[in-house]
XYZ file of C-alpha atoms in Angstrom:
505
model
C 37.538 3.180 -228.989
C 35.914 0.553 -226.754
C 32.186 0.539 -225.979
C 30.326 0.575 -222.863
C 26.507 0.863 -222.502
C 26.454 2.368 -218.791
C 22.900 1.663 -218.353
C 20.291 -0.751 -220.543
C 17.072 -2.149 -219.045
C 15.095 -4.074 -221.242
C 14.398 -1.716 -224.058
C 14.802 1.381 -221.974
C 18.028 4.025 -222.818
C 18.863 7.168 -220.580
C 19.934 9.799 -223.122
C 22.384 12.548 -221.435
C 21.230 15.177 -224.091
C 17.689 16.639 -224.312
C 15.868 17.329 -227.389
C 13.707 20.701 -226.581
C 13.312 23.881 -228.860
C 11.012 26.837 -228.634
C 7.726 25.156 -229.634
C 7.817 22.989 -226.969
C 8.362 26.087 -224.649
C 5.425 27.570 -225.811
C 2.926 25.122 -225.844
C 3.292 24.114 -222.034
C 3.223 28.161 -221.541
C 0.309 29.066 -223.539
C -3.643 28.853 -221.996
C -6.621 28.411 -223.779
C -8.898 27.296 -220.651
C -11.740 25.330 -221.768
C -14.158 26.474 -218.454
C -17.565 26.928 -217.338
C -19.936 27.480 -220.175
C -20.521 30.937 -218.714
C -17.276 31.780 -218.417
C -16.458 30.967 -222.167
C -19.674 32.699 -223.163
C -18.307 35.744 -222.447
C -15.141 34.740 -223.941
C -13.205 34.193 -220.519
C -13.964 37.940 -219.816
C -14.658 37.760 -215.851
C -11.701 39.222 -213.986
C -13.851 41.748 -212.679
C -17.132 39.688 -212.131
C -16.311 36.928 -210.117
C -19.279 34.429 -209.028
C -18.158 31.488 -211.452
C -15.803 28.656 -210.923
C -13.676 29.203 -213.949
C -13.471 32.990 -212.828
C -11.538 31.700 -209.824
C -9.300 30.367 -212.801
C -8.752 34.267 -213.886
C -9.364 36.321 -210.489
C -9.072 34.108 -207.454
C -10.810 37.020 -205.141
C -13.734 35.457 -207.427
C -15.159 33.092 -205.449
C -16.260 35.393 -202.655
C -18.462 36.702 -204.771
C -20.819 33.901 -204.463
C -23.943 33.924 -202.022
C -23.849 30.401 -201.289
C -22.030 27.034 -201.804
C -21.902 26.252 -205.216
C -20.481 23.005 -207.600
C -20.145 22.894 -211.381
C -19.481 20.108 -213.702
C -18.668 20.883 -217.498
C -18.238 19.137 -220.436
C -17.071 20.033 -223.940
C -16.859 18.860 -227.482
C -13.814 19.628 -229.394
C -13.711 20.356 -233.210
C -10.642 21.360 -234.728
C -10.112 21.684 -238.424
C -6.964 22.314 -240.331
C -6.226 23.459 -243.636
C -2.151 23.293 -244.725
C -0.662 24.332 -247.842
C 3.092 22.971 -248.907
C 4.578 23.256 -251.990
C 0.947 24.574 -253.641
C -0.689 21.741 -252.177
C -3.437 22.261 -249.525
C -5.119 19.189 -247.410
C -8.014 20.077 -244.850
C -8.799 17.973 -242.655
C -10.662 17.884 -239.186
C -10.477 16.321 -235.815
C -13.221 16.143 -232.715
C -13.266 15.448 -228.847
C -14.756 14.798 -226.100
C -13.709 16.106 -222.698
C -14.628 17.323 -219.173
C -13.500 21.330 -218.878
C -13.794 21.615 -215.489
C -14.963 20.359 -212.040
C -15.165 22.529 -208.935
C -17.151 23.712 -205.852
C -16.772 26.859 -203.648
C -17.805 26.805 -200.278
C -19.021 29.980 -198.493
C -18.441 30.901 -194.870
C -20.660 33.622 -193.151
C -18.873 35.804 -190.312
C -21.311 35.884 -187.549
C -19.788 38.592 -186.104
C -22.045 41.584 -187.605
C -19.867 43.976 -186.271
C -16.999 42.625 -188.141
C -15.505 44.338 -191.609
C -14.766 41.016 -192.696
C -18.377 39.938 -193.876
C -17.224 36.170 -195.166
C -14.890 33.826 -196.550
C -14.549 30.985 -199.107
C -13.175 28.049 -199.857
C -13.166 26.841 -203.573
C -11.838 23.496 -204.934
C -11.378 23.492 -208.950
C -10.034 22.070 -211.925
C -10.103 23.773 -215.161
C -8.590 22.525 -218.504
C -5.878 24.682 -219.955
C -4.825 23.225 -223.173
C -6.089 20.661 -225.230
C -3.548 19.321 -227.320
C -5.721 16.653 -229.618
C -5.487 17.176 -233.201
C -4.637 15.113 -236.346
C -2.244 17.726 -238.996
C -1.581 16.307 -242.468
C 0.117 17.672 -245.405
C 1.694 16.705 -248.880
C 3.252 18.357 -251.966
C 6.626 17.723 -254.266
C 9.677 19.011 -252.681
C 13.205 20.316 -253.851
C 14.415 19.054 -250.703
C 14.752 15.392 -249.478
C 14.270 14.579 -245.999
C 17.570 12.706 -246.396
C 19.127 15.815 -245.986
C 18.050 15.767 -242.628
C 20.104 12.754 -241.919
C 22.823 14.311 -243.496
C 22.834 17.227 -241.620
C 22.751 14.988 -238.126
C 26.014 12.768 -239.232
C 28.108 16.019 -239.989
C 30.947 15.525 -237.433
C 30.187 12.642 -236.220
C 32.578 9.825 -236.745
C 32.173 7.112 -238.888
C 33.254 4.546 -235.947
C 30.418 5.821 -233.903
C 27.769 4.482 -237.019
C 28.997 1.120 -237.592
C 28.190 -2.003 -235.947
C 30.887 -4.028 -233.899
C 30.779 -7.840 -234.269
C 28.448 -8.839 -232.131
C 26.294 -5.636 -231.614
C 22.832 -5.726 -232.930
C 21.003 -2.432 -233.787
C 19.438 -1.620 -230.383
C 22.484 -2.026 -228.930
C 24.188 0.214 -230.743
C 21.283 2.480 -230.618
C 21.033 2.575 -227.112
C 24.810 3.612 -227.019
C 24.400 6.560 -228.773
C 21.202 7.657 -226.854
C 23.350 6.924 -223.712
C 26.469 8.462 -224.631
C 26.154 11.259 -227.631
C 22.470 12.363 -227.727
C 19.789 12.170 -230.765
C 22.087 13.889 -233.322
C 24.160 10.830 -233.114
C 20.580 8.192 -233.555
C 19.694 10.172 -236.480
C 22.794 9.693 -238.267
C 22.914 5.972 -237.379
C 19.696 5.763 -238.565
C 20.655 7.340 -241.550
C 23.798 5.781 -242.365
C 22.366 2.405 -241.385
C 19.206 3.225 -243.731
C 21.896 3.829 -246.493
C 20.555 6.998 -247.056
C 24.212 8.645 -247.212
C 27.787 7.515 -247.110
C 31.142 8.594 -245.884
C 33.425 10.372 -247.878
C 36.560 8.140 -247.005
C 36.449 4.684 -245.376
C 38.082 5.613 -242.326
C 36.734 5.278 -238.447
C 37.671 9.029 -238.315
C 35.831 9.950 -241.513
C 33.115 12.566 -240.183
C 31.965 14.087 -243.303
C 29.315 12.562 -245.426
C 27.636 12.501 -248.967
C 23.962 11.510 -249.813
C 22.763 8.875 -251.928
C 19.186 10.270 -252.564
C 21.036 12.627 -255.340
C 18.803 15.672 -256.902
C 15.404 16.389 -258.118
C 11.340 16.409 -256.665
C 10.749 14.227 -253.926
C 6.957 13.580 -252.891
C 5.872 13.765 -249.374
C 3.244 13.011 -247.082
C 3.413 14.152 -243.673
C 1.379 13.634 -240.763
C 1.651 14.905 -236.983
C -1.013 13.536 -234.583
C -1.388 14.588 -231.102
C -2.661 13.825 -228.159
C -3.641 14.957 -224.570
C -3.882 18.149 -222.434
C -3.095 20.371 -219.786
C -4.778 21.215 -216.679
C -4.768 23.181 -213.838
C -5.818 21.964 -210.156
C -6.627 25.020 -207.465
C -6.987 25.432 -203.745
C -8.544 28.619 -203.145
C -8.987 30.903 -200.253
C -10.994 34.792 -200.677
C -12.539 37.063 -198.628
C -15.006 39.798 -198.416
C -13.652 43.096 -196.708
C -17.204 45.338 -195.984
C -19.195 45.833 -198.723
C -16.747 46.274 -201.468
C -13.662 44.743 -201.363
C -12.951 41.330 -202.340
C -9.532 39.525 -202.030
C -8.334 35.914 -202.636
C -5.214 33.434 -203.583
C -4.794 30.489 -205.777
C -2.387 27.299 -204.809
C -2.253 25.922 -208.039
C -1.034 22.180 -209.214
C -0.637 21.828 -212.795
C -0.412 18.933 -214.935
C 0.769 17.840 -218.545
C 0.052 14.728 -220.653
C 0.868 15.319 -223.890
C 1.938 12.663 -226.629
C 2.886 13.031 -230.444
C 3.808 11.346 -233.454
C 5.568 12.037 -236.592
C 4.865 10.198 -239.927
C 6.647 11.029 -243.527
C 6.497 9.287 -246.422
C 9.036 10.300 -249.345
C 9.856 9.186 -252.633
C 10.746 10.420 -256.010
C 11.460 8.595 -259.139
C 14.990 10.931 -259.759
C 17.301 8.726 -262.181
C 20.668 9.982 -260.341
C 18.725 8.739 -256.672
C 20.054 5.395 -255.028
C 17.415 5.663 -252.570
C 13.599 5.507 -254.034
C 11.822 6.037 -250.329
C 12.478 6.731 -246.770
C 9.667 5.939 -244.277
C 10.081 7.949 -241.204
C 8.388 7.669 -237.571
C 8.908 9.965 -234.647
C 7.001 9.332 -231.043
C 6.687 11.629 -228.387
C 5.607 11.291 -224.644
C 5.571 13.839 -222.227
C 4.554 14.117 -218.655
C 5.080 17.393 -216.638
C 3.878 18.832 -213.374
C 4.427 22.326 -211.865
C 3.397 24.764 -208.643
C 2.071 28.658 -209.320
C 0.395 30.884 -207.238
C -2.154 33.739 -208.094
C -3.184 36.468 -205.740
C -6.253 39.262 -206.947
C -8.887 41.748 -205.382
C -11.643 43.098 -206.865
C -13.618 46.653 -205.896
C -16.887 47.739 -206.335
C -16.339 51.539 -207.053
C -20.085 51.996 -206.596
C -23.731 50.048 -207.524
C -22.310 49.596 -211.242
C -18.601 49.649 -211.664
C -16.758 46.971 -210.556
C -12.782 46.784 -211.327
C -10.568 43.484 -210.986
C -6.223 43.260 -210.849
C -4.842 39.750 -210.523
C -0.961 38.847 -210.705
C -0.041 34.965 -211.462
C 3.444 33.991 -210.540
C 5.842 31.807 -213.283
C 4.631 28.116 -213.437
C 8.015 25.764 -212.588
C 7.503 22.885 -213.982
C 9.372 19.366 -213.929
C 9.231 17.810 -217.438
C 10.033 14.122 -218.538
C 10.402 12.771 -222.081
C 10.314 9.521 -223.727
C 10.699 8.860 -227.282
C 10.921 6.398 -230.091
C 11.786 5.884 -234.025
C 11.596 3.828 -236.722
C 12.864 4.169 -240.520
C 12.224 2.282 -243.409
C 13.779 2.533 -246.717
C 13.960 1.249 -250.168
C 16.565 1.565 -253.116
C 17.873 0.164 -256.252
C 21.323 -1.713 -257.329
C 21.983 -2.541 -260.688
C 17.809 -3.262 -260.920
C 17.408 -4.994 -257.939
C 15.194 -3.720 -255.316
C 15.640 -3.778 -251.405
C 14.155 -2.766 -248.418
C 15.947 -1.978 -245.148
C 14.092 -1.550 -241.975
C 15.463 -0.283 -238.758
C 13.106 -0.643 -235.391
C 15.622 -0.053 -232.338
C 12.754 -0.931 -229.702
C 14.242 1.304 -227.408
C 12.498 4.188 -225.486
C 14.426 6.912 -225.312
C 14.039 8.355 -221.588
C 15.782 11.350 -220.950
C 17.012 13.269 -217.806
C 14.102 15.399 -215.936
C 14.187 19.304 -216.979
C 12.602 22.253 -215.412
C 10.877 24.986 -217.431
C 9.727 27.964 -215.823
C 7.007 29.466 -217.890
C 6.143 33.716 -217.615
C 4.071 34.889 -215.336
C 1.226 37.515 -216.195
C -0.723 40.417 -214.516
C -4.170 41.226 -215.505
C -6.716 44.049 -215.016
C -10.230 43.863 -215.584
C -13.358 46.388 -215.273
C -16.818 45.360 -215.004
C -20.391 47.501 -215.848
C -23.422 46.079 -214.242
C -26.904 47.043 -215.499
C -28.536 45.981 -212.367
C -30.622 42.689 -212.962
C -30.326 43.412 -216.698
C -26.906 42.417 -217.803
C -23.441 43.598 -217.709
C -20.446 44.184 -219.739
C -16.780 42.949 -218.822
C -13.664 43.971 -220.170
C -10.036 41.836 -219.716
C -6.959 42.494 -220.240
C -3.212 40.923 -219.468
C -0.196 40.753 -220.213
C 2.833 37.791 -220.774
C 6.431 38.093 -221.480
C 7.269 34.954 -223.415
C 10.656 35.881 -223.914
C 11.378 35.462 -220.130
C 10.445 31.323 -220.867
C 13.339 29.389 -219.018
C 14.827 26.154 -219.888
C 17.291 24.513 -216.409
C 19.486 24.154 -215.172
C 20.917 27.044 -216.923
C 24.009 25.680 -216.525
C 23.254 23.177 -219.409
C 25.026 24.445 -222.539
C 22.252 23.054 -224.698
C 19.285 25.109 -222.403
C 21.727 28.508 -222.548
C 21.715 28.466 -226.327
C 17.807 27.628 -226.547
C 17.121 30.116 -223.778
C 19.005 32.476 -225.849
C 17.063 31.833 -228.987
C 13.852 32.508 -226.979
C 15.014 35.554 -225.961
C 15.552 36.493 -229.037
C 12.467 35.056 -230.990
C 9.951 35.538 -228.493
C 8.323 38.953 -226.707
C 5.613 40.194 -224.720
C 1.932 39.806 -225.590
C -1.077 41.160 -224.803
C -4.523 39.608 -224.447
C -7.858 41.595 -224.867
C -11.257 39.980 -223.866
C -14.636 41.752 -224.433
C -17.939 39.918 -222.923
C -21.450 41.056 -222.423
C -24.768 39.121 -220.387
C -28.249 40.246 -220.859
C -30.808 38.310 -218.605
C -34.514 37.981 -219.248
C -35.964 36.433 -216.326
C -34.849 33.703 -215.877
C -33.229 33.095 -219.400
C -29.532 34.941 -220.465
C -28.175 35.721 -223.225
C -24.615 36.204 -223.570
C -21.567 36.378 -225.994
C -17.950 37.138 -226.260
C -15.095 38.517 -228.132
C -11.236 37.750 -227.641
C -7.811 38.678 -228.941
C -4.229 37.442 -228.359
C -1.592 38.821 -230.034
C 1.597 36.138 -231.245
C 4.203 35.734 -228.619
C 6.735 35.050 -231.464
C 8.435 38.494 -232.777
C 8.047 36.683 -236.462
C 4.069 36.922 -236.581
C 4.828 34.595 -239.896
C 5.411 31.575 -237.564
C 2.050 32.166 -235.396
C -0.128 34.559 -235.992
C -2.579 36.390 -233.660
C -5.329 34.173 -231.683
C -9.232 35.934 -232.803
C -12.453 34.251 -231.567
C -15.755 35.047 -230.507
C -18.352 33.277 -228.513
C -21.979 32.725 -227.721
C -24.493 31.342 -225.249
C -27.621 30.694 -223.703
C -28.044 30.380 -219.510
C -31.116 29.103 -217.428
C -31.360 29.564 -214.239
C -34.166 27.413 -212.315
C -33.387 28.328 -209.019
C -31.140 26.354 -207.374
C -29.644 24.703 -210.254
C -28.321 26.383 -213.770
C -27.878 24.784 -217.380
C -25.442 26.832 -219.734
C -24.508 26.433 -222.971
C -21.931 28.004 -225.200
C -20.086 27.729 -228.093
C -16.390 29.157 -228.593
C -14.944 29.639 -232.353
C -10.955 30.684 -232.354
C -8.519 30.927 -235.681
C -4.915 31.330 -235.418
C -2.425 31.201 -238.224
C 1.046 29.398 -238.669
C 4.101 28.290 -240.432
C 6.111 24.786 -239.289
C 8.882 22.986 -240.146
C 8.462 18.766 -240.675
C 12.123 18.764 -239.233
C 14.701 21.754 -237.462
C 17.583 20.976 -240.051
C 17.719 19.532 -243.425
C 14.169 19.531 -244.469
C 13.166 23.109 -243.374
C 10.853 24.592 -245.364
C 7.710 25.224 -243.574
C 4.171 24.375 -244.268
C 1.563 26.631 -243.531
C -1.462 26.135 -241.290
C -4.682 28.211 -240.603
C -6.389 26.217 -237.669
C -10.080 26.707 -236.588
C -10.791 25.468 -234.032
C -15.425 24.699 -232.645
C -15.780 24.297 -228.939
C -19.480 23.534 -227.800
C -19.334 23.463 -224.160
C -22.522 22.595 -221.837
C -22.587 23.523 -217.837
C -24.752 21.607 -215.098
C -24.339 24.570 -212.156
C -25.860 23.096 -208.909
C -26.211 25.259 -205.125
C -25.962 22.946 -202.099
C-alpha cells in the first residue's frame, strides 16, 4: 500500500476523524454563571426580580426594572478542592483563581409620552462568566489493569503495515499519516506498538491482532488532569415596561469557549512476567468554540408584593475546533539490560470544525417583596440533556455518540431559593440551590447542592457587594474510554468569594 500525506505544514496534521464523547457534550452545555455578587448571594435566584445585570443573564425582561442607567464590574476568587479515591487510595488536593465574573451596563430610556402604556425601555450590554473550567485533579493507587491495555485495545484491527515505519519515514511522518488518513485509534496504536508496549501475533503486514508485553499483575499509577479556561456569555439586550406591571425583554447572545487540558500517567509495576517496567503517558487538549442563542422573558407584578417571572432560552449552536498533542515514554528490560524509548511526534493534531447544539431551557420564577424590608425569590428550570447534538448528523461517528447521549443522558431540573433583608442602607442576603445530574447513572455525576451568603451597601449612587458561593457535586471518571476503565471517584467542592463595585451614571 503506498503512502501519501495529503496535507503537512510544519508540524500541523488535519485528522478526518474527531475524538468527542459525552463529557465533552456536557461541559460546553452545563452553566454555573459566576455573576454579580448580588445575584450569587441569592444563589442566582432572580428570574422574577430583575434590577441586576446578571439577572438579565436569567430573565432578560430584567433590565427594565432598573430606575436609571446602571454599570457593574465583578470580580471573583476561585477555590476548588478535590478529594479522589482509586483503588483505596484518596489524594486531596486544591486549586485557586482569579477572574472577572462579569462586566455590563444597562441604559434606561424614559417615554415622554405620559399618555403612552409603554412607560420605558432599555438597553443593557453584559458579559457574564458561565463556566470556569480551572482545576488541577490528581489521583494514584495499584491497579489490576495496565494502561497498556489501552494501547491494545486501539491496535485491534488495525494492520500491522499501518504501524511500521517505511525506509525513510521518521516518526512524525508517519504520525501525521495516520492523523490524516485513519483517525486517533490508529496514533494510539502506533504509539503503542512503536513504544513496544505490545506485539503482533504473526509477522505479517496484514496481521491486525495483537498481544501485550506488560504481562499480569499490580501496576502503580499516578494520574493527573489539569485544566484550564472558561466559558462566557456576551448579551445585547433590549426590554420594556408595558404600564405599571408588565415587563418584557430579549437576549442576543454570543458565547465563547477557551478551554485547554492535559493528561499525565505514570505506570509501573515490578511484575516478573512484564517486558515493559513503565509507560509515561501525555495527552493535550485545546479547544476554542463560539455559538449564537437567544432568550426572550416577561415578568408581572400580580400586585404591591407578588411578582412572577417565565423566560425560554433557545439551544446554543456552537462551532467547535480541536487541537491536540501526545507524547509516550517507556522503559523495559532484555536479558538485564535496560532501555528507554521515547516517542514526541511534534505534531498538532487539528481536526475538522464540528457543531454542537446544546438544550435549550424554560424557566419560571416567583418573587415576594416585603416592601423596603426584603424579599424572597424562588427559581426554577428545566434542561433536556438528552436532546445534546453532535453535526453533521450525517457523520457516522456523531450518530453513534448522539445515540449514546440519548441514551445516557435526561432531563434535569434546577431549584434556586434566595432571600434579601435590608437595614438601611446595609443587606443581608443568602441563597440556596439544587441541580439534579443530567446523566440517568447519578453514579457518574451526582446532584449539584450549594448555598450562599452576602453582605450589600448601598451609598447612594454607588453599591459594594460581597458574597460567597459554596457548591459540592459528586463523580466517577475514567483515566481512558477503553482499556484502562475503571473509574476514580471525585467529590469536588468548590469556594467562590465574589466582590461587586455597582456604579449609577
Amino acid at each position: 500500500m503506498k503512502r501519501k500525506i495529503f496535507l503537512l505544514i510544519g508540524i500541523v496534521s488535519f485528522s478526518i476523524l474527531n475524538a468527542q464523547n459525552t463529557v465533552d457534550a456536557l461541559r460546553y452545555s452545563t452553566e454555573n454563571i459566576q455573576g454579580t455578587a448580588r445575584f450569587n448571594s441569592l444563589s442566582g435566584a432572580f428570574g422574577a426580580l430583575g434590577g441586576d445585570l446578571s439577572a438579565i443573564d436569567i430573565n432578560p425582561a430584567g433590565s427594565s426594572v432598573f430606575l436609571e442607567n446602571t454599570m457593574a464590574l465583578t470580580f471573583s476568587v476561585f477555590n476548588k478542592s478535590n478529594s479522589n479515591s482509586y483503588f483505596n487510595s484518596t489524594v486531596k488536593n486544591e486549586y485557586s483563581d482569579f477572574d472577572i465574573a462579569n462586566l455590563g451596563a444597562v441604559f434606561v430610556f424614559d417615554n415622554r409620552d405620559e399618555s403612552s402604556n409603554w412607560k420605558k425601555f432599555s438597553l443593557g450590554i453584559n458579559f457574564n462568566t458561565h463556566s470556569n473550567y480551572d482545576n488541577e485533579l490528581f489521583v494514584y493507587g495499584n491497579s489490576p489493569r495496565s494502561v497498556g491495555n489501552f494501547f491494545l485495545d486501539q491496535a485491534q484491527g488495525i494492520p500491522l503495515d499501518l504501524l511500521e515505519l517505511r525506509s525513510g519515514e521518521s516518526i512524525s511522518d508517519l504520525y501525521a499519516f495516520l492523523g490524516e488518513t485513519e483517525g486517533t485509534e490508529a496514533q494510539n496504536a502506533f504509539l503503542g506498538y512503536q513504544a513496544y508496549i505490545f506485539d503482533p501475533v504473526e509477522n505479517d503486514p496484514s496481521n491486525t491482532t495483537y498481544t501485550s508485553n506488560f504481562g499480569s499483575g499490580v501496576y502503580s499509577q499516578d494520574y493527573a488532569l489539569l485544566t484550564r479556561g472558561y466559558a462566557g456569555k456576551y448579551s445585547f439586550n433590549i426590554s420594556t415596561q408595558y404600564k405599571d406591571d408588565y415587563y418584557f425583554g430579549i437576549n442576543f447572545n454570543a458565547h465563547t469557549i477557551d478551554y485547554r487540558q492535559s493528561t499525565y500517567l505514570f505506570e509501573g509495576n515490578n511484575n516478573s512476567n512484564s517486558f515493559i517496567k513503565t509507560i509515561d503517558f501525555e495527552n493535550n487538549l485545546s479547544v476554542l468554540g463560539n455559538g449564537f442563542s437567544m432568550q426572550a422573558g416577561a415578568i408581572a407584578k400580580i400586585n404591591e408584593n407578588i411578582r412572577v417571572g417565565f423566560t425560554y432560552d433557545t439551544p446554543t449552536w456552537f462551532t467547535i475546533s480541536e487541537e491536540t498533542t501526545q507524547f509516550i515514554e517507556t522503559s523495559f528490560e532484555d536479558d538485564d539490560n535496560s532501555f528507554t524509548t521515547t516517542l514526541s511526534p511534534n505534531i498538532i493534531n487539528v481536526f475538522n470544525d464540528y457543531k454542537l447544539s446544546s438544550p435549550g431551557k424554560v424557566s419560571a420564577s416567583a418573587a415576594y417583596i416585603f416592601g423596603k424590608k426584603g424579599l424572597l425569590s424562588l427559581d426554577y428550570s428545566y434542561k433536556d440533556y438528552s436532546s445534546i447534538k453532535f453535526k453533521p448528523t450525517s457523520d457516522v461517528h456523531f450518530q453513534t455518540l448522539n445515540n449514546v447521549i440519548n441514551n445516557t443522558l435526561k432531563g434535569a431540573s434546577t431549584v434556586k431559593l434566595g432571600g434579601e433583608y435590608r437595614i438601611q442602607w446595609v443587606s443581608l442576603r443568602g441563597g440556596l440551590q439544587f441541580s439534579e445530574s443530567p446523566y440517568q447513572d447519578k453514579d457518574i455525576l451526582g446532584d449539584r447542592k450549594g448555598y450562599s451568603l452576602g453582605l450589600g451597601f448601598n451609598f447612594g449612587n454607588y453599591n459594594l457587594d460581597f458574597a460567597f458561593v459554596r457548591t459540592e457535586q459528586k463523580s466517577e471518571e475514567q483515566l481512558f474510554n477503553s482499556g484502562l476503565s475503571t473509574p476514580y471517584s471525585s467529590n469536588s467542592n468548590e469556594n467562590n468569594f465574589i466582590f461587586t463595585l455597582g456604579i449609577d451614571l
